[in-house]
Amino acid sequence: MSCELKSKDRAGVINPIFTCQPAGAQFVSIGVKDCIGIVHGGQGCVMFVRLIFSQHFKESFELASSSLHEDAAVFGALHRVEQGVDVLLMRYPHVKVVPIITTCSTEIIGDDIDGVILKLNNGLLKEKYADREVHLISIHTPSFVGSMISGYDIAVKDFVSHFAQKEGMVNGKINVITGWVNPGDVTEVKSLLKEMQVEATVLFEIETFDSPMMPDGNHISHGETTIDDLRSTGNAIGTIALNRYEGGKAALYLEKEFDIPAIIGPTPIGIRNTDTFLQNIKKMTGKPIPESLVRKRGIAVDAITDLTHMFLAGKKVAIYGSPDLVIGLAQFCLDMEMLPVLLLLGDDNTSYASDPRIRELKENVEFNMEIITNADFWELETRIKNDGLELDLILGHSKGRFIPIDYNIPMVRVGFPVYDRAGHYRYPVVGYAGATWLAEQMANTLFTDMEYKHNKEWVLGVW
Ligand code: SF4
């Protein structure tokens, strides 16, 4: 019985789990108010990413492209960034923040976006936009290293390091870096903070990605993190990054530059990790955990207990997606006596080996578990098709749905992107509410499968 961490031992990728680094940077940029990012690359680097955002959130988001063509590969295309910034500022008078996000092509060409930002700051912005507050931020996200996860991590750090300032007294707030989450997660995190009476700067504040349809007919969604929020991160009493790989870099930056204590993870998925999250807030702020949260915890534990022993225990699960989500879900499955036998992480971050949560899994798991890095969907499919892997449940995003469909395995959608289930973004996976939702989703999915397959246990109504 062992838990093995290993990399996919095959060159090439068959049906990737992740997309590339610039997608992560684009996700961060749509979380900032009065911000439109320019992606320095081909149009597809924006078009397909915007499409996935819209598919997942059922909203429209604004992102620009420098729109390279063949000549750029030979002569470079910094002039298109210069034109792009000018056009963007003319067209959108409210825009104050313009991240310039690189891609594989412009990193290979070697376009010097830091140099062009310097030129624009000293030229165009002073001459034509002297009366406007405009911030140009370089974000280097070549797609031939990392993934959308590392792109997110880099971009959060670049936004924070651009704006964070230490001004006078500590502001009494904590920074909470959510990572790549859903509006429902932000709502849950804010609710926990409110019950603890803790003031926080939530980065990035994307609760509004679940936008209302208003009488004036607004059509565009954007996040609510402001320049002032980002500036104030340098004056906080501490930073909690919910995810290690999606915001951890920024938390460490604030600790190093401004001496702001950082707590990175664990991702508050499940009861155990939510308890730790609340204890960390208590430690950082001195605020007690109120009785109301003890009660909420109790309701979640009661709901989960009703399901665990009878339906969830012993079920074999495969989980794929972003590392913090996958690891958090695996921990939660273990707490519910399930058997997460296969974890698939879609990139090859070398620090996975030193992740304390993975170390804990390696030391304590009492069944055979594989954690595959740099994984693709073929890693999952070949185990089912060719190696006889039997699964009761698959947890992951919509891009892998063809495997459970083809092999008749129940699946719970979780992660990003999910576009084939209604209202998915509205429900949290973090906090006590998230633990309840996840456990009930898993159980209901298994119930539906039992009905569909005429499983006697369910037909007889033993519950
Ligand atoms: S792999 Fe390169 S070309 Fe393709 S979307 Fe990513 S950055 Fe753009």
Short mmCIF file of C-alpha atoms and ligand atoms in Angstrom, two decimals:
data_model
loop_
_atom_site.label_atom_id
_atom_site.label_comp_id
_atom_site.label_asym_id
_atom_site.label_seq_id
_atom_site.Cartn_x
_atom_site.Cartn_y
_atom_site.Cartn_z
CA MET A 1 0.00 0.00 0.00
CA SER A 2 1.57 3.25 -1.07
CA CYS A 3 1.03 6.76 -2.32
CA GLU A 4 3.31 7.48 -5.23
CA LEU A 5 4.04 10.92 -6.73
CA LYS A 6 5.34 10.62 -10.28
CA SER A 7 5.42 12.44 -13.57
CA LYS A 8 3.67 11.18 -16.69
CA ASP A 9 6.31 9.00 -18.34
CA ARG A 10 5.33 9.79 -21.92
CA ALA A 11 6.31 12.68 -24.16
CA GLY A 12 3.52 14.85 -25.52
CA VAL A 13 0.06 15.55 -24.19
CA ILE A 14 -3.19 13.87 -25.24
CA ASN A 15 -6.11 16.08 -24.25
CA PRO A 16 -4.62 18.51 -21.74
CA ILE A 17 -6.16 19.19 -18.34
CA PHE A 18 -4.94 22.80 -18.23
CA THR A 19 -4.49 25.62 -20.65
CA CYS A 20 -1.46 27.92 -20.80
CA GLN A 21 0.02 30.62 -18.54
CA PRO A 22 -1.55 33.73 -20.15
CA ALA A 23 -5.02 32.37 -19.32
CA GLY A 24 -4.20 32.62 -15.60
CA ALA A 25 -2.97 36.20 -15.98
CA GLN A 26 -6.14 37.07 -17.90
CA PHE A 27 -8.28 35.62 -15.12
CA VAL A 28 -6.51 37.84 -12.58
CA SER A 29 -6.89 40.93 -14.76
CA ILE A 30 -10.67 40.57 -15.12
CA GLY A 31 -10.85 40.54 -11.31
CA VAL A 32 -9.60 44.15 -11.13
CA LYS A 33 -11.90 47.16 -11.47
CA ASP A 34 -11.16 49.66 -14.25
CA CYS A 35 -8.70 47.25 -15.79
CA ILE A 36 -8.45 45.77 -19.27
CA GLY A 37 -5.49 43.55 -20.03
CA ILE A 38 -3.71 43.55 -23.39
CA VAL A 39 -2.47 40.11 -24.31
CA HIS A 40 0.62 40.51 -26.46
CA GLY A 41 0.23 37.64 -28.88
CA GLY A 42 -2.07 36.18 -31.49
CA GLN A 43 -5.80 36.83 -31.24
CA GLY A 44 -6.48 33.22 -30.28
CA CYS A 45 -4.57 33.67 -27.01
CA VAL A 46 -7.46 35.95 -25.95
CA MET A 47 -10.36 34.71 -27.99
CA PHE A 48 -10.38 31.15 -26.68
CA VAL A 49 -9.65 32.21 -23.11
CA ARG A 50 -12.50 34.75 -23.15
CA LEU A 51 -14.71 32.03 -24.55
CA ILE A 52 -13.92 29.68 -21.65
CA PHE A 53 -14.53 32.46 -19.10
CA SER A 54 -17.88 33.20 -20.75
CA GLN A 55 -18.80 29.52 -20.96
CA HIS A 56 -18.03 29.02 -17.28
CA PHE A 57 -19.53 32.21 -15.81
CA LYS A 58 -22.17 32.83 -18.50
CA GLU A 59 -21.03 36.46 -18.63
CA SER A 60 -18.92 38.62 -20.94
CA PHE A 61 -15.51 39.96 -19.98
CA GLU A 62 -13.25 42.54 -21.58
CA LEU A 63 -9.75 41.62 -22.71
CA ALA A 64 -7.67 43.07 -25.55
CA SER A 65 -5.13 41.59 -27.94
CA SER A 66 -2.15 43.13 -29.70
CA SER A 67 -3.12 40.72 -32.48
CA LEU A 68 0.19 39.63 -33.98
CA HIS A 69 0.62 38.51 -37.55
CA GLU A 70 3.44 36.81 -39.46
CA ASP A 71 5.62 39.93 -39.78
CA ALA A 72 5.82 40.16 -35.98
CA ALA A 73 7.71 36.86 -35.84
CA VAL A 74 10.50 38.47 -37.90
CA PHE A 75 10.43 42.12 -36.94
CA GLY A 76 8.89 42.08 -33.45
CA ALA A 77 5.62 43.78 -32.56
CA LEU A 78 6.19 46.28 -29.78
CA HIS A 79 4.60 48.97 -31.95
CA ARG A 80 1.34 47.03 -31.67
CA VAL A 81 1.54 47.27 -27.86
CA GLU A 82 2.08 51.03 -28.15
CA GLN A 83 -0.89 51.37 -30.52
CA GLY A 84 -2.96 49.00 -28.38
CA VAL A 85 -2.46 51.01 -25.19
CA ASP A 86 -3.35 54.25 -26.99
CA VAL A 87 -6.49 52.82 -28.60
CA LEU A 88 -7.59 51.20 -25.36
CA LEU A 89 -7.22 54.42 -23.37
CA MET A 90 -9.05 56.43 -26.04
CA ARG A 91 -11.87 53.90 -26.34
CA TYR A 92 -12.32 53.28 -22.58
CA PRO A 93 -12.03 56.55 -20.60
CA HIS A 94 -12.56 54.70 -17.28
CA VAL A 95 -9.60 52.34 -17.67
CA LYS A 96 -6.79 52.92 -15.17
CA VAL A 97 -4.93 49.62 -15.18
CA VAL A 98 -3.52 47.91 -18.26
CA PRO A 99 -1.51 44.75 -17.69
CA ILE A 100 0.54 43.75 -20.74
CA ILE A 101 0.48 39.96 -20.73
CA THR A 102 3.03 38.11 -22.83
CA THR A 103 2.52 34.81 -24.64
CA CYS A 104 4.68 32.07 -26.14
CA SER A 105 5.24 33.90 -29.41
CA THR A 106 6.21 37.28 -27.97
CA GLU A 107 8.52 35.70 -25.39
CA ILE A 108 10.26 33.74 -28.17
CA ILE A 109 10.52 36.85 -30.36
CA GLY A 110 12.01 38.57 -27.33
CA ASP A 111 9.78 41.64 -27.36
CA ASP A 112 10.89 43.88 -24.50
CA ILE A 113 7.57 44.79 -22.87
CA ASP A 114 9.27 46.26 -19.81
CA GLY A 115 11.16 48.59 -22.15
CA VAL A 116 8.03 49.59 -24.06
CA ILE A 117 6.20 50.29 -20.79
CA LEU A 118 9.03 52.61 -19.78
CA LYS A 119 8.78 54.32 -23.15
CA LEU A 120 4.99 54.70 -22.87
CA ASN A 121 5.22 55.99 -19.30
CA ASN A 122 7.70 58.66 -20.36
CA GLY A 123 6.06 59.43 -23.69
CA LEU A 124 2.42 58.70 -24.52
CA LEU A 125 1.07 58.80 -20.97
CA LYS A 126 2.78 62.10 -20.15
CA GLU A 127 1.94 63.73 -23.46
CA LYS A 128 -1.57 62.52 -24.22
CA TYR A 129 -2.97 61.22 -20.93
CA ALA A 130 -1.29 63.50 -18.40
CA ASP A 131 -4.60 64.10 -16.58
CA ARG A 132 -5.36 60.38 -16.16
CA GLU A 133 -4.16 57.82 -13.65
CA VAL A 134 -2.88 54.94 -15.78
CA HIS A 135 -0.83 51.96 -14.63
CA LEU A 136 0.89 49.72 -17.16
CA ILE A 137 2.05 46.42 -15.63
CA SER A 138 4.25 43.88 -17.38
CA ILE A 139 3.27 40.25 -16.82
CA HIS A 140 5.55 37.62 -18.31
CA THR A 141 3.62 34.44 -18.99
CA PRO A 142 5.35 32.40 -21.71
CA SER A 143 3.18 29.37 -22.40
CA PHE A 144 6.04 26.94 -22.88
CA VAL A 145 6.60 26.75 -19.13
CA GLY A 146 4.06 26.28 -16.33
CA SER A 147 0.32 26.37 -16.91
CA MET A 148 -2.70 28.58 -16.30
CA ILE A 149 -2.09 27.96 -12.58
CA SER A 150 1.42 29.40 -12.52
CA GLY A 151 0.20 32.21 -14.82
CA TYR A 152 -2.38 33.11 -12.18
CA ASP A 153 0.25 33.01 -9.43
CA ILE A 154 2.66 35.22 -11.38
CA ALA A 155 -0.03 37.77 -12.24
CA VAL A 156 -1.30 38.11 -8.66
CA LYS A 157 2.26 38.77 -7.53
CA ASP A 158 2.84 41.29 -10.34
CA PHE A 159 -0.36 43.23 -9.51
CA VAL A 160 0.43 43.24 -5.79
CA SER A 161 4.08 44.19 -6.23
CA HIS A 162 3.12 47.02 -8.60
CA PHE A 163 0.68 48.65 -6.18
CA ALA A 164 1.45 47.59 -2.59
CA GLN A 165 2.64 50.47 -0.39
CA LYS A 166 3.46 50.91 3.25
CA GLU A 167 1.79 54.15 4.34
CA GLY A 168 1.64 55.08 8.01
CA MET A 169 -0.16 52.80 10.44
CA VAL A 170 -1.19 49.20 9.89
CA ASN A 171 -4.76 49.29 8.55
CA GLY A 172 -6.14 46.52 10.79
CA LYS A 173 -7.23 44.39 7.83
CA ILE A 174 -5.99 41.05 6.59
CA ASN A 175 -5.32 40.26 2.94
CA VAL A 176 -7.16 37.18 1.75
CA ILE A 177 -5.93 35.89 -1.62
CA THR A 178 -8.63 33.54 -2.81
CA GLY A 179 -6.92 31.82 -5.74
CA TRP A 180 -8.83 30.76 -8.84
CA VAL A 181 -12.30 30.30 -7.38
CA ASN A 182 -15.97 30.86 -8.11
CA PRO A 183 -18.25 33.70 -6.96
CA GLY A 184 -19.88 31.21 -4.57
CA ASP A 185 -16.50 30.61 -2.89
CA VAL A 186 -15.93 34.35 -2.43
CA THR A 187 -19.39 34.71 -0.89
CA GLU A 188 -18.63 31.88 1.56
CA VAL A 189 -15.19 33.26 2.50
CA LYS A 190 -16.66 36.73 3.06
CA SER A 191 -19.44 35.24 5.17
CA LEU A 192 -16.94 33.42 7.42
CA LEU A 193 -14.89 36.62 7.79
CA LYS A 194 -18.02 38.63 8.60
CA GLU A 195 -19.08 36.19 11.30
CA MET A 196 -15.63 36.52 12.84
CA GLN A 197 -15.93 40.32 12.53
CA VAL A 198 -12.68 40.47 10.60
CA GLU A 199 -12.06 43.17 8.03
CA ALA A 200 -10.31 41.89 4.95
CA THR A 201 -9.10 42.90 1.53
CA VAL A 202 -10.25 40.05 -0.68
CA LEU A 203 -8.05 39.52 -3.73
CA PHE A 204 -9.43 39.11 -6.24
CA GLU A 205 -12.99 40.09 -5.51
CA ILE A 206 -14.90 38.21 -8.21
CA GLU A 207 -18.22 37.73 -6.42
CA THR A 208 -19.64 40.05 -9.08
CA PHE A 209 -18.90 37.52 -11.82
CA ASP A 210 -22.37 36.32 -10.89
CA SER A 211 -23.80 39.59 -12.23
CA PRO A 212 -27.42 40.66 -12.11
CA MET A 213 -29.41 41.58 -15.21
CA MET A 214 -30.27 45.20 -14.45
CA PRO A 215 -32.85 47.51 -16.03
CA ASP A 216 -30.09 49.61 -17.63
CA GLY A 217 -28.89 46.50 -19.48
CA ASN A 218 -25.27 46.11 -18.36
CA HIS A 219 -23.51 43.52 -20.45
CA ILE A 220 -20.00 43.31 -19.05
CA SER A 221 -18.77 41.70 -15.83
CA HIS A 222 -15.64 42.65 -13.98
CA GLY A 223 -14.14 42.13 -10.56
CA GLU A 224 -14.31 44.65 -7.75
CA THR A 225 -10.70 44.75 -6.57
CA THR A 226 -9.64 48.40 -6.76
CA ILE A 227 -6.30 50.16 -6.99
CA ASP A 228 -6.79 51.28 -3.36
CA ASP A 229 -7.38 47.65 -2.31
CA LEU A 230 -4.14 46.62 -3.99
CA ARG A 231 -2.23 49.56 -2.45
CA SER A 232 -3.55 48.73 0.99
CA THR A 233 -2.14 45.19 0.88
CA GLY A 234 1.17 46.72 2.01
CA ASN A 235 -0.46 47.96 5.23
CA ALA A 236 -2.26 44.79 6.30
CA ILE A 237 -1.73 42.88 9.53
CA GLY A 238 -1.24 39.65 7.62
CA THR A 239 -1.95 37.72 4.45
CA ILE A 240 -3.77 34.43 4.11
CA ALA A 241 -3.45 32.77 0.70
CA LEU A 242 -6.10 30.08 0.48
CA ASN A 243 -4.19 28.30 -2.25
CA ARG A 244 -0.50 27.51 -2.31
CA TYR A 245 -0.11 27.64 -6.09
CA GLU A 246 -2.56 30.46 -6.85
CA GLY A 247 -1.49 33.45 -4.80
CA GLY A 248 1.27 32.03 -2.62
CA LYS A 249 3.94 34.04 -4.45
CA ALA A 250 2.19 37.35 -3.66
CA ALA A 251 1.82 36.42 0.02
CA LEU A 252 5.55 35.67 0.22
CA TYR A 253 6.34 38.92 -1.60
CA LEU A 254 4.38 40.96 0.97
CA GLU A 255 6.11 39.10 3.79
CA LYS A 256 9.55 39.75 2.35
CA GLU A 257 9.05 43.38 1.28
CA PHE A 258 6.74 44.69 4.01
CA ASP A 259 7.20 42.23 6.84
CA ILE A 260 3.54 41.17 6.63
CA PRO A 261 3.12 37.66 8.06
CA ALA A 262 1.93 35.14 5.50
CA ILE A 263 -0.07 31.96 5.98
CA ILE A 264 -0.31 29.90 2.82
CA GLY A 265 -3.06 27.29 2.74
CA PRO A 266 -4.31 24.78 3.43
CA THR A 267 -7.12 25.31 0.95
CA PRO A 268 -10.25 25.38 3.14
CA ILE A 269 -11.97 22.44 1.47
CA GLY A 270 -13.67 20.10 3.91
CA ILE A 271 -14.28 20.42 7.64
CA ARG A 272 -10.69 19.89 8.75
CA ASN A 273 -9.20 22.52 6.43
CA THR A 274 -11.97 25.03 7.15
CA ASP A 275 -11.25 24.60 10.88
CA THR A 276 -7.59 25.37 10.16
CA PHE A 277 -8.54 28.44 8.10
CA LEU A 278 -10.61 29.84 10.97
CA GLN A 279 -7.88 29.05 13.50
CA ASN A 280 -5.40 30.90 11.27
CA ILE A 281 -7.67 33.95 11.14
CA LYS A 282 -8.01 33.79 14.92
CA LYS A 283 -4.23 33.57 15.30
CA MET A 284 -3.66 36.50 12.93
CA THR A 285 -6.35 38.84 14.25
CA GLY A 286 -6.95 37.73 17.82
CA LYS A 287 -10.69 37.49 17.07
CA PRO A 288 -12.52 34.48 18.59
CA ILE A 289 -14.44 31.93 16.56
CA PRO A 290 -18.10 32.73 17.35
CA GLU A 291 -20.76 30.27 18.43
CA SER A 292 -22.59 30.90 15.14
CA LEU A 293 -19.72 29.29 13.23
CA VAL A 294 -19.56 26.37 15.65
CA ARG A 295 -23.23 25.82 14.84
CA LYS A 296 -22.63 26.10 11.08
CA ARG A 297 -19.84 23.57 11.44
CA GLY A 298 -22.17 21.28 13.36
CA ILE A 299 -24.82 21.45 10.64
CA ALA A 300 -22.20 20.54 8.00
CA VAL A 301 -20.80 17.68 10.10
CA ASP A 302 -24.31 16.34 10.65
CA ALA A 303 -25.12 16.46 6.91
CA ILE A 304 -21.87 14.73 6.01
CA THR A 305 -22.20 12.08 8.72
CA ASP A 306 -25.60 11.11 7.29
CA LEU A 307 -23.86 10.23 4.01
CA THR A 308 -20.39 9.03 4.86
CA HIS A 309 -20.69 5.58 6.34
CA MET A 310 -23.66 4.44 4.30
CA PHE A 311 -22.87 5.78 0.84
CA LEU A 312 -19.47 7.42 0.47
CA ALA A 313 -17.11 5.21 2.47
CA GLY A 314 -14.97 2.91 0.36
CA LYS A 315 -15.85 4.60 -2.95
CA LYS A 316 -12.89 4.81 -5.34
CA VAL A 317 -12.39 8.29 -6.75
CA ALA A 318 -10.20 9.91 -9.42
CA ILE A 319 -9.71 13.67 -9.18
CA TYR A 320 -8.16 16.01 -11.76
CA GLY A 321 -7.67 19.76 -12.04
CA SER A 322 -5.77 22.53 -10.29
CA PRO A 323 -3.40 21.29 -7.60
CA ASP A 324 -4.86 23.04 -4.57
CA LEU A 325 -8.35 21.94 -5.49
CA VAL A 326 -7.32 18.35 -6.21
CA ILE A 327 -5.31 18.01 -3.01
CA GLY A 328 -8.06 19.65 -0.92
CA LEU A 329 -10.69 17.35 -2.43
CA ALA A 330 -8.48 14.31 -1.82
CA GLN A 331 -8.10 15.28 1.84
CA PHE A 332 -11.85 15.76 2.15
CA CYS A 333 -12.53 12.40 0.45
CA LEU A 334 -10.16 10.71 2.90
CA ASP A 335 -11.96 12.33 5.83
CA MET A 336 -15.17 10.81 4.47
CA GLU A 337 -13.53 7.36 4.25
CA MET A 338 -13.48 7.47 0.45
CA LEU A 339 -10.50 6.20 -1.53
CA PRO A 340 -9.00 8.86 -3.82
CA VAL A 341 -6.91 6.37 -5.79
CA LEU A 342 -5.80 8.67 -8.61
CA LEU A 343 -4.95 12.39 -8.54
CA LEU A 344 -4.05 14.09 -11.82
CA LEU A 345 -2.25 17.45 -11.76
CA GLY A 346 -1.99 19.07 -15.17
CA ASP A 347 1.48 20.59 -14.92
CA ASP A 348 4.98 19.72 -13.75
CA ASN A 349 5.62 22.16 -10.92
CA THR A 350 8.68 20.75 -9.17
CA SER A 351 7.56 22.02 -5.78
CA TYR A 352 4.71 19.49 -5.60
CA ALA A 353 7.19 17.04 -4.09
CA SER A 354 7.74 19.32 -1.08
CA ASP A 355 4.06 20.20 -0.57
CA PRO A 356 3.33 19.24 3.05
CA ARG A 357 -0.13 17.98 2.09
CA ILE A 358 1.32 15.60 -0.52
CA ARG A 359 3.95 14.48 1.99
CA GLU A 360 1.19 13.75 4.48
CA LEU A 361 -0.68 11.72 1.88
CA LYS A 362 2.49 9.77 1.07
CA GLU A 363 3.06 8.98 4.73
CA ASN A 364 -0.48 8.12 5.78
CA VAL A 365 -2.45 6.62 2.92
CA GLU A 366 -3.29 2.98 3.53
CA PHE A 367 -4.23 1.99 -0.01
CA ASN A 368 -2.61 2.36 -3.42
CA MET A 369 -2.79 5.95 -4.58
CA GLU A 370 -1.11 7.55 -7.58
CA ILE A 371 -0.47 11.30 -7.92
CA ILE A 372 0.53 12.06 -11.51
CA THR A 373 2.08 15.40 -12.43
CA ASN A 374 2.16 16.81 -15.96
CA ALA A 375 -0.90 14.62 -16.45
CA ASP A 376 -3.36 14.65 -19.32
CA PHE A 377 -6.73 12.96 -19.81
CA TRP A 378 -5.14 9.95 -21.48
CA GLU A 379 -3.52 9.13 -18.12
CA LEU A 380 -7.03 8.71 -16.73
CA GLU A 381 -8.52 6.99 -19.75
CA THR A 382 -5.73 4.46 -20.27
CA ARG A 383 -5.94 3.31 -16.66
CA ILE A 384 -9.66 2.67 -17.03
CA LYS A 385 -9.50 1.24 -20.56
CA ASN A 386 -6.25 -0.71 -20.50
CA ASP A 387 -5.23 -1.21 -16.86
CA GLY A 388 -8.56 -2.23 -15.38
CA LEU A 389 -8.88 0.70 -12.97
CA GLU A 390 -12.34 0.58 -11.42
CA LEU A 391 -13.77 3.88 -10.25
CA ASP A 392 -16.99 4.76 -8.45
CA LEU A 393 -16.70 8.50 -9.03
CA ILE A 394 -14.71 11.11 -10.95
CA LEU A 395 -14.29 14.70 -9.74
CA GLY A 396 -13.16 17.30 -12.26
CA HIS A 397 -14.05 19.99 -14.75
CA SER A 398 -16.09 19.77 -17.94
CA LYS A 399 -13.14 19.25 -20.30
CA GLY A 400 -12.77 15.66 -19.12
CA ARG A 401 -16.43 14.71 -19.19
CA PHE A 402 -16.07 12.40 -22.20
CA ILE A 403 -14.26 9.81 -20.06
CA PRO A 404 -17.02 9.30 -17.45
CA ILE A 405 -19.57 9.40 -20.28
CA ASP A 406 -17.71 6.78 -22.35
CA TYR A 407 -17.00 4.48 -19.41
CA ASN A 408 -20.28 4.98 -17.56
CA ILE A 409 -18.76 6.38 -14.37
CA PRO A 410 -20.63 8.95 -12.24
CA MET A 411 -19.01 12.38 -12.22
CA VAL A 412 -19.27 15.53 -10.11
CA ARG A 413 -18.28 18.73 -11.89
CA VAL A 414 -15.80 20.76 -9.89
CA GLY A 415 -13.10 23.27 -10.81
CA PHE A 416 -12.65 25.33 -13.96
CA PRO A 417 -14.08 25.31 -16.55
CA VAL A 418 -17.53 23.89 -15.88
CA TYR A 419 -19.95 24.80 -18.66
CA ASP A 420 -22.28 21.81 -18.86
CA ARG A 421 -24.04 22.25 -15.52
CA ALA A 422 -26.38 25.11 -14.63
CA GLY A 423 -25.35 27.65 -11.99
CA HIS A 424 -22.21 25.76 -10.98
CA TYR A 425 -20.23 28.95 -10.29
CA ARG A 426 -22.78 29.97 -7.66
CA TYR A 427 -21.90 27.16 -5.24
CA PRO A 428 -18.84 27.14 -3.01
CA VAL A 429 -16.44 24.26 -2.48
CA VAL A 430 -14.70 26.07 0.39
CA GLY A 431 -15.90 26.54 3.96
CA TYR A 432 -18.55 24.56 5.79
CA ALA A 433 -21.12 25.41 3.11
CA GLY A 434 -18.72 24.04 0.47
CA ALA A 435 -18.12 20.83 2.43
CA THR A 436 -21.86 20.21 2.67
CA TRP A 437 -22.43 21.00 -1.02
CA LEU A 438 -19.59 18.73 -2.15
CA ALA A 439 -20.66 15.79 0.01
CA GLU A 440 -24.28 16.12 -1.08
CA GLN A 441 -23.33 16.49 -4.75
CA MET A 442 -21.24 13.32 -4.53
CA ALA A 443 -23.99 11.41 -2.76
CA ASN A 444 -26.75 12.61 -5.10
CA THR A 445 -24.63 11.74 -8.13
CA LEU A 446 -24.12 8.22 -6.75
CA PHE A 447 -27.86 7.95 -5.98
CA THR A 448 -28.76 8.91 -9.54
CA ASP A 449 -26.28 6.33 -10.82
CA MET A 450 -27.78 3.65 -8.55
CA GLU A 451 -31.26 4.42 -9.86
CA TYR A 452 -30.09 4.43 -13.45
CA LYS A 453 -28.27 1.13 -13.05
CA HIS A 454 -31.14 -0.39 -11.04
CA ASN A 455 -28.87 -0.99 -8.08
CA LYS A 456 -30.94 -2.97 -5.57
CA GLU A 457 -29.54 -1.22 -2.56
CA TRP A 458 -31.08 2.05 -3.68
CA VAL A 459 -34.28 0.59 -5.14
CA LEU A 460 -35.00 -1.05 -1.79
CA GLY A 461 -34.78 2.34 -0.10
CA VAL A 462 -32.46 1.45 2.75
CA TRP A 463 -31.77 5.01 3.82
S1 SF4 B 1 -0.02 28.24 -26.29
FE1 SF4 B 1 0.85 30.19 -27.00
S2 SF4 B 1 -0.33 30.65 -28.87
FE2 SF4 B 1 -1.51 29.13 -27.75
S3 SF4 B 1 -2.95 30.31 -26.50
FE3 SF4 B 1 -1.13 29.89 -25.23
S4 SF4 B 1 0.15 31.67 -25.46
FE4 SF4 B 1 -1.34 31.73 -27.15
#
